[in-house]
Short mmCIF file of C-alpha atoms in Angstrom, two decimals:
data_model
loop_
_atom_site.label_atom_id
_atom_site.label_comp_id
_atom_site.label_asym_id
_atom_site.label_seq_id
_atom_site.Cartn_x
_atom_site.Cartn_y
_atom_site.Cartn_z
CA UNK A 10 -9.55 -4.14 -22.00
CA UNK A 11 -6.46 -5.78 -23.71
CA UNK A 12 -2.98 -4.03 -23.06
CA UNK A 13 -0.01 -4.10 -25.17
CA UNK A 14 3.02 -5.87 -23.36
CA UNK A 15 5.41 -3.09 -23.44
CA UNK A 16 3.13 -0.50 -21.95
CA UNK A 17 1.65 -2.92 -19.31
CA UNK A 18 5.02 -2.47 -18.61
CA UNK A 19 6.29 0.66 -18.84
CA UNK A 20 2.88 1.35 -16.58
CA UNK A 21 3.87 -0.80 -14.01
CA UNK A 22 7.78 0.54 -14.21
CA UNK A 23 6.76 4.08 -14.00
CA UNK A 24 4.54 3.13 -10.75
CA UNK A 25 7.68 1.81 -9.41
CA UNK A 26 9.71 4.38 -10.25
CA UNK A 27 7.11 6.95 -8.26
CA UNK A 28 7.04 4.87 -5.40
CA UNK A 29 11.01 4.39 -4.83
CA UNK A 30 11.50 8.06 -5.24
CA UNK A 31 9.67 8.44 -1.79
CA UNK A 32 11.66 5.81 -0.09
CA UNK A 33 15.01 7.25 -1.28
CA UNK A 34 13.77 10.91 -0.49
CA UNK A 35 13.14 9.73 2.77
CA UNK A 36 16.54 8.44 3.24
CA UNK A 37 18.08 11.68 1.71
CA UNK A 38 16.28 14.05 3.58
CA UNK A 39 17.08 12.31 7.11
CA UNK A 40 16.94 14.54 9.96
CA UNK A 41 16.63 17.50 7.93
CA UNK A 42 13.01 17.42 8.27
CA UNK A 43 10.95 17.04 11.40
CA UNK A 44 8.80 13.89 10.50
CA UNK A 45 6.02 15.31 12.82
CA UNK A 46 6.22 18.45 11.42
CA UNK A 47 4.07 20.67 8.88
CA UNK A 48 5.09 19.92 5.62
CA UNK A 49 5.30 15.89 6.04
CA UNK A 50 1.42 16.14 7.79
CA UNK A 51 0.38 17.94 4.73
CA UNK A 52 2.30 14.88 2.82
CA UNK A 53 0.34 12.45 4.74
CA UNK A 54 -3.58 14.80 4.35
CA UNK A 55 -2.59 14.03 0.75
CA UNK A 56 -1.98 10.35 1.14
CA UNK A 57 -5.08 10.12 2.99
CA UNK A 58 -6.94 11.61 0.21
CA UNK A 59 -5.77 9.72 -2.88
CA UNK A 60 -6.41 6.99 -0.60
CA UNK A 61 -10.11 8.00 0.00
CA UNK A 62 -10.67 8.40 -4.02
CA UNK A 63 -8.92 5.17 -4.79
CA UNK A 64 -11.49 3.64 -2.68
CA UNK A 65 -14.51 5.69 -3.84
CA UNK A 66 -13.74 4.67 -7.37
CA UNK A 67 -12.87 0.72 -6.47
CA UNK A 68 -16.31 0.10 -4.86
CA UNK A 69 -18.38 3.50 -7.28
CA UNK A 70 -16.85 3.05 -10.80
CA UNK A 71 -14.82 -0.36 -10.85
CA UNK A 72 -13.02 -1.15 -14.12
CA UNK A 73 -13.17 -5.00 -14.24
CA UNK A 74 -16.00 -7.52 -13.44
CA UNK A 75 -17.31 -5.71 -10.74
CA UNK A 76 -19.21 -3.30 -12.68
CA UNK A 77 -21.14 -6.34 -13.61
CA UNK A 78 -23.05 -5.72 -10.59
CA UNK A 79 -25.27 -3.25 -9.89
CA UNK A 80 -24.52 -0.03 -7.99
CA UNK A 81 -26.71 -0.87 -5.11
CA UNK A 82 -24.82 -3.99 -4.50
CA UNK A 83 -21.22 -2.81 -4.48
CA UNK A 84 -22.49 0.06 -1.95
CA UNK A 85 -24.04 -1.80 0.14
CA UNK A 86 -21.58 -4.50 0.69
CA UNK A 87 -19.02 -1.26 1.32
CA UNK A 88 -21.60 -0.13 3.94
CA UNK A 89 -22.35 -3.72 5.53
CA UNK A 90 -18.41 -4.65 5.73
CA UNK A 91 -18.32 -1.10 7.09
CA UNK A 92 -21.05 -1.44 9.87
CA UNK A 93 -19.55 -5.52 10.47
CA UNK A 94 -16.16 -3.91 11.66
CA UNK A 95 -17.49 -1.44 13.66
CA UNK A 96 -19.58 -3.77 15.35
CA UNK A 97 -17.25 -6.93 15.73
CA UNK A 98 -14.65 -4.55 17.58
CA UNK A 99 -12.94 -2.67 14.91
CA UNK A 100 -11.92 -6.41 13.09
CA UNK A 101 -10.49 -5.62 9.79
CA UNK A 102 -10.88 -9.51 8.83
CA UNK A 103 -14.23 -9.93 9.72
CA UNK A 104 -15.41 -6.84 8.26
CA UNK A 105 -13.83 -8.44 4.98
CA UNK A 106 -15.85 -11.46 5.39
CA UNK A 107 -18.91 -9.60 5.59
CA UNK A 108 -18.09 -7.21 2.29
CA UNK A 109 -16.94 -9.75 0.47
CA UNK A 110 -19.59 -12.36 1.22
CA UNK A 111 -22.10 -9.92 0.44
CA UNK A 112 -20.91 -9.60 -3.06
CA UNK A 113 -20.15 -13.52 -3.61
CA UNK A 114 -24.56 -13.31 -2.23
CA UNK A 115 -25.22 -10.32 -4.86
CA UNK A 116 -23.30 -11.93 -7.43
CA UNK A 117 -24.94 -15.71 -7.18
CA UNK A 118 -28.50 -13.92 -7.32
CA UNK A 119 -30.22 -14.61 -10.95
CA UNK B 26 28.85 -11.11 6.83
CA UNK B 27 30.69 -13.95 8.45
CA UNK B 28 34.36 -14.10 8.59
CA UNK B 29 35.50 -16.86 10.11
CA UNK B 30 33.19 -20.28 10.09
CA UNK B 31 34.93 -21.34 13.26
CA UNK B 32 33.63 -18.54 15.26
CA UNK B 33 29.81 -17.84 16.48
CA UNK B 34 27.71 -16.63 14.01
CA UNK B 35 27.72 -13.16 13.04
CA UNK B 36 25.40 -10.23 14.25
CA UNK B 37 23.75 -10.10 10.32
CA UNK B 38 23.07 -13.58 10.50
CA UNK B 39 21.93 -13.60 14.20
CA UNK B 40 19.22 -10.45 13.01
CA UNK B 41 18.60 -11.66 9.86
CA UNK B 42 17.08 -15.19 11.60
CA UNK B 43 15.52 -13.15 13.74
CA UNK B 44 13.50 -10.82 11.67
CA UNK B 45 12.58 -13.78 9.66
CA UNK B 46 11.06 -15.21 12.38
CA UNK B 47 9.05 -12.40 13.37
CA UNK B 48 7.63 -11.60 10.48
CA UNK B 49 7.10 -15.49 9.45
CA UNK B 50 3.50 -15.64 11.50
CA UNK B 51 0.82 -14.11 11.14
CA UNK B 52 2.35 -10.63 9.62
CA UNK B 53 2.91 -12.96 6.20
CA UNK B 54 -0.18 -13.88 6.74
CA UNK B 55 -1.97 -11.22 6.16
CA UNK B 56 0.18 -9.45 3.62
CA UNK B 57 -0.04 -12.72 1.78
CA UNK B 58 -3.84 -12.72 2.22
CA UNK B 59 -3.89 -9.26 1.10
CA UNK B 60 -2.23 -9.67 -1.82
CA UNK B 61 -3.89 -12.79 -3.03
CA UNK B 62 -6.81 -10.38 -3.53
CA UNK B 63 -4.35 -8.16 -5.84
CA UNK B 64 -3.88 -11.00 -8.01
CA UNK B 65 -7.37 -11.82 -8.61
CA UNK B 66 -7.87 -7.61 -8.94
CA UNK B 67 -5.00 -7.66 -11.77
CA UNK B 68 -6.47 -10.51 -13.18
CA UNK B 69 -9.37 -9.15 -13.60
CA UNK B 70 -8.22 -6.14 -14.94
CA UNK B 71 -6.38 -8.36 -17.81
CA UNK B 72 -3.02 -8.46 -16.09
CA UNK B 73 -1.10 -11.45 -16.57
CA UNK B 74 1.02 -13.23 -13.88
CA UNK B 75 4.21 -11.75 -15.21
CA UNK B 76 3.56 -8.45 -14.62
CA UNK B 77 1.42 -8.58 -11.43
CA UNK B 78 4.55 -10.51 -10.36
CA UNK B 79 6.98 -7.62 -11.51
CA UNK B 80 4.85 -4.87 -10.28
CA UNK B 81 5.38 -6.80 -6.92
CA UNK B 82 8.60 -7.23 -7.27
CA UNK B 83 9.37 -3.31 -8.13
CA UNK B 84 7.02 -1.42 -6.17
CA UNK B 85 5.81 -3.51 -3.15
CA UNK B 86 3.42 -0.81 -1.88
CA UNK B 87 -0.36 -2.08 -2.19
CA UNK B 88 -2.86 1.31 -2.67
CA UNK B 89 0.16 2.58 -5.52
CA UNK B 90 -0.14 -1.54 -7.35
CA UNK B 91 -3.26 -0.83 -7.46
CA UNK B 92 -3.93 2.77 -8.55
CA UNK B 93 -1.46 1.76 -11.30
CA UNK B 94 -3.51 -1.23 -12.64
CA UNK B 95 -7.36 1.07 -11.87
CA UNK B 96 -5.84 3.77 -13.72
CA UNK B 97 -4.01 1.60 -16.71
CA UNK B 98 -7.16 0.30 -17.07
CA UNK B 99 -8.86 3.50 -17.18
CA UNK B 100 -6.85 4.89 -19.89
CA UNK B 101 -4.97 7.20 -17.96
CA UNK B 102 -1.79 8.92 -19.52
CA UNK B 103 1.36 7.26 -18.40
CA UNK B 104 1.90 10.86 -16.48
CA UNK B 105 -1.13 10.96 -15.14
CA UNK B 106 -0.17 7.40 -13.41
CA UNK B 107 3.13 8.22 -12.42
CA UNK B 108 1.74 11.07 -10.60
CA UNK B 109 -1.30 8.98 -8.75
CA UNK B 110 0.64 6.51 -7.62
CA UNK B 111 3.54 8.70 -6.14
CA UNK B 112 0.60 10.36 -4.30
CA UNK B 113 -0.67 7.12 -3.42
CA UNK B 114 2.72 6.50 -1.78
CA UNK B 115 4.03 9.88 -0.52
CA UNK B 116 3.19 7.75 3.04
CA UNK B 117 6.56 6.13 2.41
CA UNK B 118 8.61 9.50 2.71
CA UNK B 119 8.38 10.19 6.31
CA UNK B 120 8.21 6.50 7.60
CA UNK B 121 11.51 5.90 5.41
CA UNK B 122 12.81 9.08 7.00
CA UNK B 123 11.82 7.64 10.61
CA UNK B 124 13.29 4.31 10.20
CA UNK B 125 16.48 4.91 8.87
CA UNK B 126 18.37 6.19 12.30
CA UNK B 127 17.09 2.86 14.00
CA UNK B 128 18.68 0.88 11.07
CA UNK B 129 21.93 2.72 10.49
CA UNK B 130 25.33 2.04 11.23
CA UNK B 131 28.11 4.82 11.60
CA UNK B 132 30.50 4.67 9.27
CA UNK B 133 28.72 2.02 6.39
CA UNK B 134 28.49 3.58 3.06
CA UNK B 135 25.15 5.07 2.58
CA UNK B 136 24.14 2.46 -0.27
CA UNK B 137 23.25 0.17 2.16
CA UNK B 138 20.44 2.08 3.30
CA UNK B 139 19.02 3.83 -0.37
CA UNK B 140 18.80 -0.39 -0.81
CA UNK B 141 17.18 -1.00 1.92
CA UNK B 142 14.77 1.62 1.70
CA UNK B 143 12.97 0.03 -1.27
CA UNK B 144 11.91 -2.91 0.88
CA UNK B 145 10.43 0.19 3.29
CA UNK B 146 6.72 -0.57 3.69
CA UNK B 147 4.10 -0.77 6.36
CA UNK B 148 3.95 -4.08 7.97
CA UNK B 149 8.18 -4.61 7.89
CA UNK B 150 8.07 -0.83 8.91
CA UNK B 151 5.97 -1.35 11.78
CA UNK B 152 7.68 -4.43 13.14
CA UNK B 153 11.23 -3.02 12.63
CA UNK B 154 9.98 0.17 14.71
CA UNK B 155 8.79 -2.14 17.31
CA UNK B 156 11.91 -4.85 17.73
CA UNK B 157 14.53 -2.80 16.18
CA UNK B 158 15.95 -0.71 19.29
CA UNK B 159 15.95 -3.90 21.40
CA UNK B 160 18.55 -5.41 19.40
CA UNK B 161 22.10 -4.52 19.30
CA UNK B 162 22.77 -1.84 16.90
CA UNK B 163 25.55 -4.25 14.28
CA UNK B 164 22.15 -6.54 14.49
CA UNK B 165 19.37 -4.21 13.19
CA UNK B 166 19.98 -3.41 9.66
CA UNK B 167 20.16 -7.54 8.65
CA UNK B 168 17.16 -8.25 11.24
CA UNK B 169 15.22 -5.82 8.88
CA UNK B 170 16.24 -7.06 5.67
CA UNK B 171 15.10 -10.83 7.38
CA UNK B 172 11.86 -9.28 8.19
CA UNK B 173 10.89 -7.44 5.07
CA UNK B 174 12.45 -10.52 2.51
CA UNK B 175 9.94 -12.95 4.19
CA UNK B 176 7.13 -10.54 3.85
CA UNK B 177 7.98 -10.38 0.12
CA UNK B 178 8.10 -13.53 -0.55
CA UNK B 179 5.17 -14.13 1.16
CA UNK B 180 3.36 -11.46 -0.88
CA UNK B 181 4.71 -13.06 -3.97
CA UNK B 182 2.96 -16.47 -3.09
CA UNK B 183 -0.30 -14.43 -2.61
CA UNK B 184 0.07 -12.62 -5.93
CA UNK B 185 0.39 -16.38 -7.30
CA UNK B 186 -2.42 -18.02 -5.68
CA UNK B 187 -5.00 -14.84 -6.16
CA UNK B 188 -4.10 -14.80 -9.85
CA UNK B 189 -4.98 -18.49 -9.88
CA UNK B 190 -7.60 -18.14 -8.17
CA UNK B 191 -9.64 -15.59 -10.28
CA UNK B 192 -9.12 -17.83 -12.98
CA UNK B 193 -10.76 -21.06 -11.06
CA UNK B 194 -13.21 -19.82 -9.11
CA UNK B 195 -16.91 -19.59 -9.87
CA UNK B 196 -17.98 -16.48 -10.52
CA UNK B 197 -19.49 -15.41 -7.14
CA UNK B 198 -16.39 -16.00 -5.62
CA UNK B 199 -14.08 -14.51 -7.35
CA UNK B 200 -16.10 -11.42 -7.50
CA UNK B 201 -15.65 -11.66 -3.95
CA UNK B 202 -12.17 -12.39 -4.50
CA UNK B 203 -11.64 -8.91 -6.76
CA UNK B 204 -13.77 -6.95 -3.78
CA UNK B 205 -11.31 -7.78 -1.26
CA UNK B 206 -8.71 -4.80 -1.80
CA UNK B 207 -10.88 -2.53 -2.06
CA UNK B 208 -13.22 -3.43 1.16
CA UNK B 209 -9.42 -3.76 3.40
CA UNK B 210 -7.77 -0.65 2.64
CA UNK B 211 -11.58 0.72 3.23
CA UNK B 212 -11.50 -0.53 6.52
CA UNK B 213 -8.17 0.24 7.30
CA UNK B 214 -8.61 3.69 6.10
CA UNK B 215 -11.76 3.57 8.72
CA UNK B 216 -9.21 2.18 11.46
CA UNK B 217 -6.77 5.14 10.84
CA UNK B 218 -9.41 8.36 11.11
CA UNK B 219 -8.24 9.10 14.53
CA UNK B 220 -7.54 13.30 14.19
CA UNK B 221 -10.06 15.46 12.73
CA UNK B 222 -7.04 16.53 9.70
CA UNK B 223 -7.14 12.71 8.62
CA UNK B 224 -10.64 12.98 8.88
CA UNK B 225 -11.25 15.97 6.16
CA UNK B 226 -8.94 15.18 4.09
CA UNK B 227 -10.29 11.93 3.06
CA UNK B 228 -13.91 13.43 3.26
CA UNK B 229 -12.39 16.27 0.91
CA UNK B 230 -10.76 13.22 -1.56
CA UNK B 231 -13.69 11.05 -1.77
CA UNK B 232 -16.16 14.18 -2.73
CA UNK B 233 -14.02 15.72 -5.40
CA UNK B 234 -13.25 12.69 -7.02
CA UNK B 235 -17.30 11.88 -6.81
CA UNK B 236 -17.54 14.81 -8.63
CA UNK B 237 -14.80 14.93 -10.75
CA UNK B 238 -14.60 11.00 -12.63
CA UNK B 239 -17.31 11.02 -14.36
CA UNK B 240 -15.47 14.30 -16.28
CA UNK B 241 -11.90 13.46 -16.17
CA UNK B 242 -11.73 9.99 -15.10
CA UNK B 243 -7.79 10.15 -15.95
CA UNK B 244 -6.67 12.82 -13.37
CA UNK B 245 -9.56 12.40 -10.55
CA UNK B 246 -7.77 10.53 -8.53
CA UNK B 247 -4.67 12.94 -8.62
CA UNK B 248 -6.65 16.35 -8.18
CA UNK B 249 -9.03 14.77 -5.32
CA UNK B 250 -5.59 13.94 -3.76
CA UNK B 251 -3.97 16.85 -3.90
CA UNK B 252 -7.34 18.95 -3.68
CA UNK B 253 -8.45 17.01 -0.99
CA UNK B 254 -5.59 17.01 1.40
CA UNK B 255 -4.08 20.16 0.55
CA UNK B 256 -8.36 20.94 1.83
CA UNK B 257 -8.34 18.99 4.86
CA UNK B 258 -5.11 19.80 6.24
CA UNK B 259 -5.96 23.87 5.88
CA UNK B 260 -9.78 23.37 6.94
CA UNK B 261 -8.07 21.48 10.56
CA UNK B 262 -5.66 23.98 10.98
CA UNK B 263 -8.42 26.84 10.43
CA UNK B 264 -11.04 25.05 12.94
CA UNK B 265 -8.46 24.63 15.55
#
């Protein structure tokens, strides 16, 4: 899809925006609130979850290219870059390798 | 900084080396690596250079870059991004928060640090938690800005070369290229499930926003966050 300059823009200074105001609260806030405590492990359940369906919709329902390929394929490589780390001792890099080659192999089949 | 040439150098410029160094290895590395595969992502989203370099240059916080550019290209309302991405990042609160007593210096005006704490971020976070009470106190606040600068700038040479990349490659390849955020912060996600609150709460996420994009593909990703955790978090406390 093809974006107008200015709000390819204002996107990206809004996003900005939202992400400073946590570094500054953080500042503010100082020792007024117990970083282990309740409210910032609520913060970080949250975090966590966003995270989760960021990822779910990267690899399930990709914008760009990647919805090119089939479901299968994006799955799988998710599941063999998955099963790669957890074999190769919890290797972040290698289990990149793995998902990654296995969608440069999906992607070069005819 | 320095006040006199003829003297030795000062503590800023001492830290300042210092972080540099640290974070000059294998630390850029990685970020660098990492964001290489945000350039080719952007690209492929039809990003150009300019603004995957600005986004860089503004936010510096990968999973937030990259919710902005999913959702943009979703057609997401500019609220509806604002609000993703600040959950994306709420992570940035408390490790700001944690950081800040390490870095500070009694009796420097407090702008030093609301400055500082936009270069707050996990890798320069991490290594400044690690090195920073070893070093004399007038040291630590210019040995972070040495370590977080390099980082940037070597995230700013991967955003360049990724957004090359996508365009050069055969196809294959930089398919592979555009998989690579998504498969690391997969796997780091994986590395970080330690406690069973973690645990639910990105079980929680990922099912409601399975069920909820193909409805509202806009706001998912901001319900499943704040459904999810707000889930997991009361679900561990209520199993304990």
């Amino acid at each position: 899809m093809t974006w107008s300059p200015s709000e390819a823009y204002m996107a990206a200074l809004i996003g900005a925006l939202a992400t400073y105001l946590w570094r500054g609260f953080g500042v503010a806030v100082g020792s007024r609130i117990d970083p282990q405590g309740r409210f910032f492990a609520w913060l970080s359940c949250v975090a966590y979850a966003v995270l989760a369906a960021l990822i779910l919709r990267l690899i399930a329902f990709p914008a760009g290219s990647l919805a090119e390929l089939p479901a299968t394929a994006r799955i799988g490589a998710a599941v063999l870059a998955a099963v790669a780390f957890l074999l190769l001792r919890r290797n972040v890099f290698l289990g990149c390798v793995a998902g990654s080659g296995a969608i440069a192999v999906a992607a070069s089949m005819p | 900084m320095q006040t006199d040439a003829n003297t030795a150098p000062s503590p800023a410029r001492i830290g300042f080396v210092a972080g540099a160094r640290v974070a000059v290895g294998t630390p850029a590395l990685v970020l660098a690596a990492s964001y290489v595969g945000f350039g080719g992502f952007a690209r492929d989203n039809g990003l150009g250079l300019d603004l995957v370099l600005f986004s860089t240059l503004t936010a510096w916080a990968l999973p937030g870059q990259i919710v902005m550019i999913e959702l943009y290209a979703a057609g997401a309302p500019l609220v509806a991004i604002a609000l993703a991405v600040a959950l994306a990042n709420l992570r940035l609160a408390p490790m700001s928060t944690v950081i800040m007593p390490v870095i500070a210096l009694e009796g420097r005006p407090a702008w030093r640090l609301y400055l500082a704490a936009h270069w707050v971020a996990v890798t320069g976070w991490a290594l400044t938690m690690l090195h920073g009470p070893g070093r004399p106190r007038a040291e630590r606040l210019a040995w972070f800005m040495g370590c977080v600068l390099t980082l940037w700038a070597g995230s700013l040479i991967g955003c360049i070369l990724g957004h090359l990349a996508a365009g050069i490659f055969p196809r294959p390849l930089s398919l592979a290229l555009v998989f690579l955020n998504p498969v690391y912060f997969m796997l780091l996600c994986l590395q970080d499930l330690r406690d069973r609150q973690r645990l639910l709460s990105v079980v929680m996420g990922g099912g409601i926003c399975a069920l909820l994009h193909p409805v509202l593909p806009g706001w998912s990703l901001l319900l499943a966050g704040l459904g999810g955790g707000t889930a997991g978090f009361l679900l561990a406390r209520w199993l304990r």
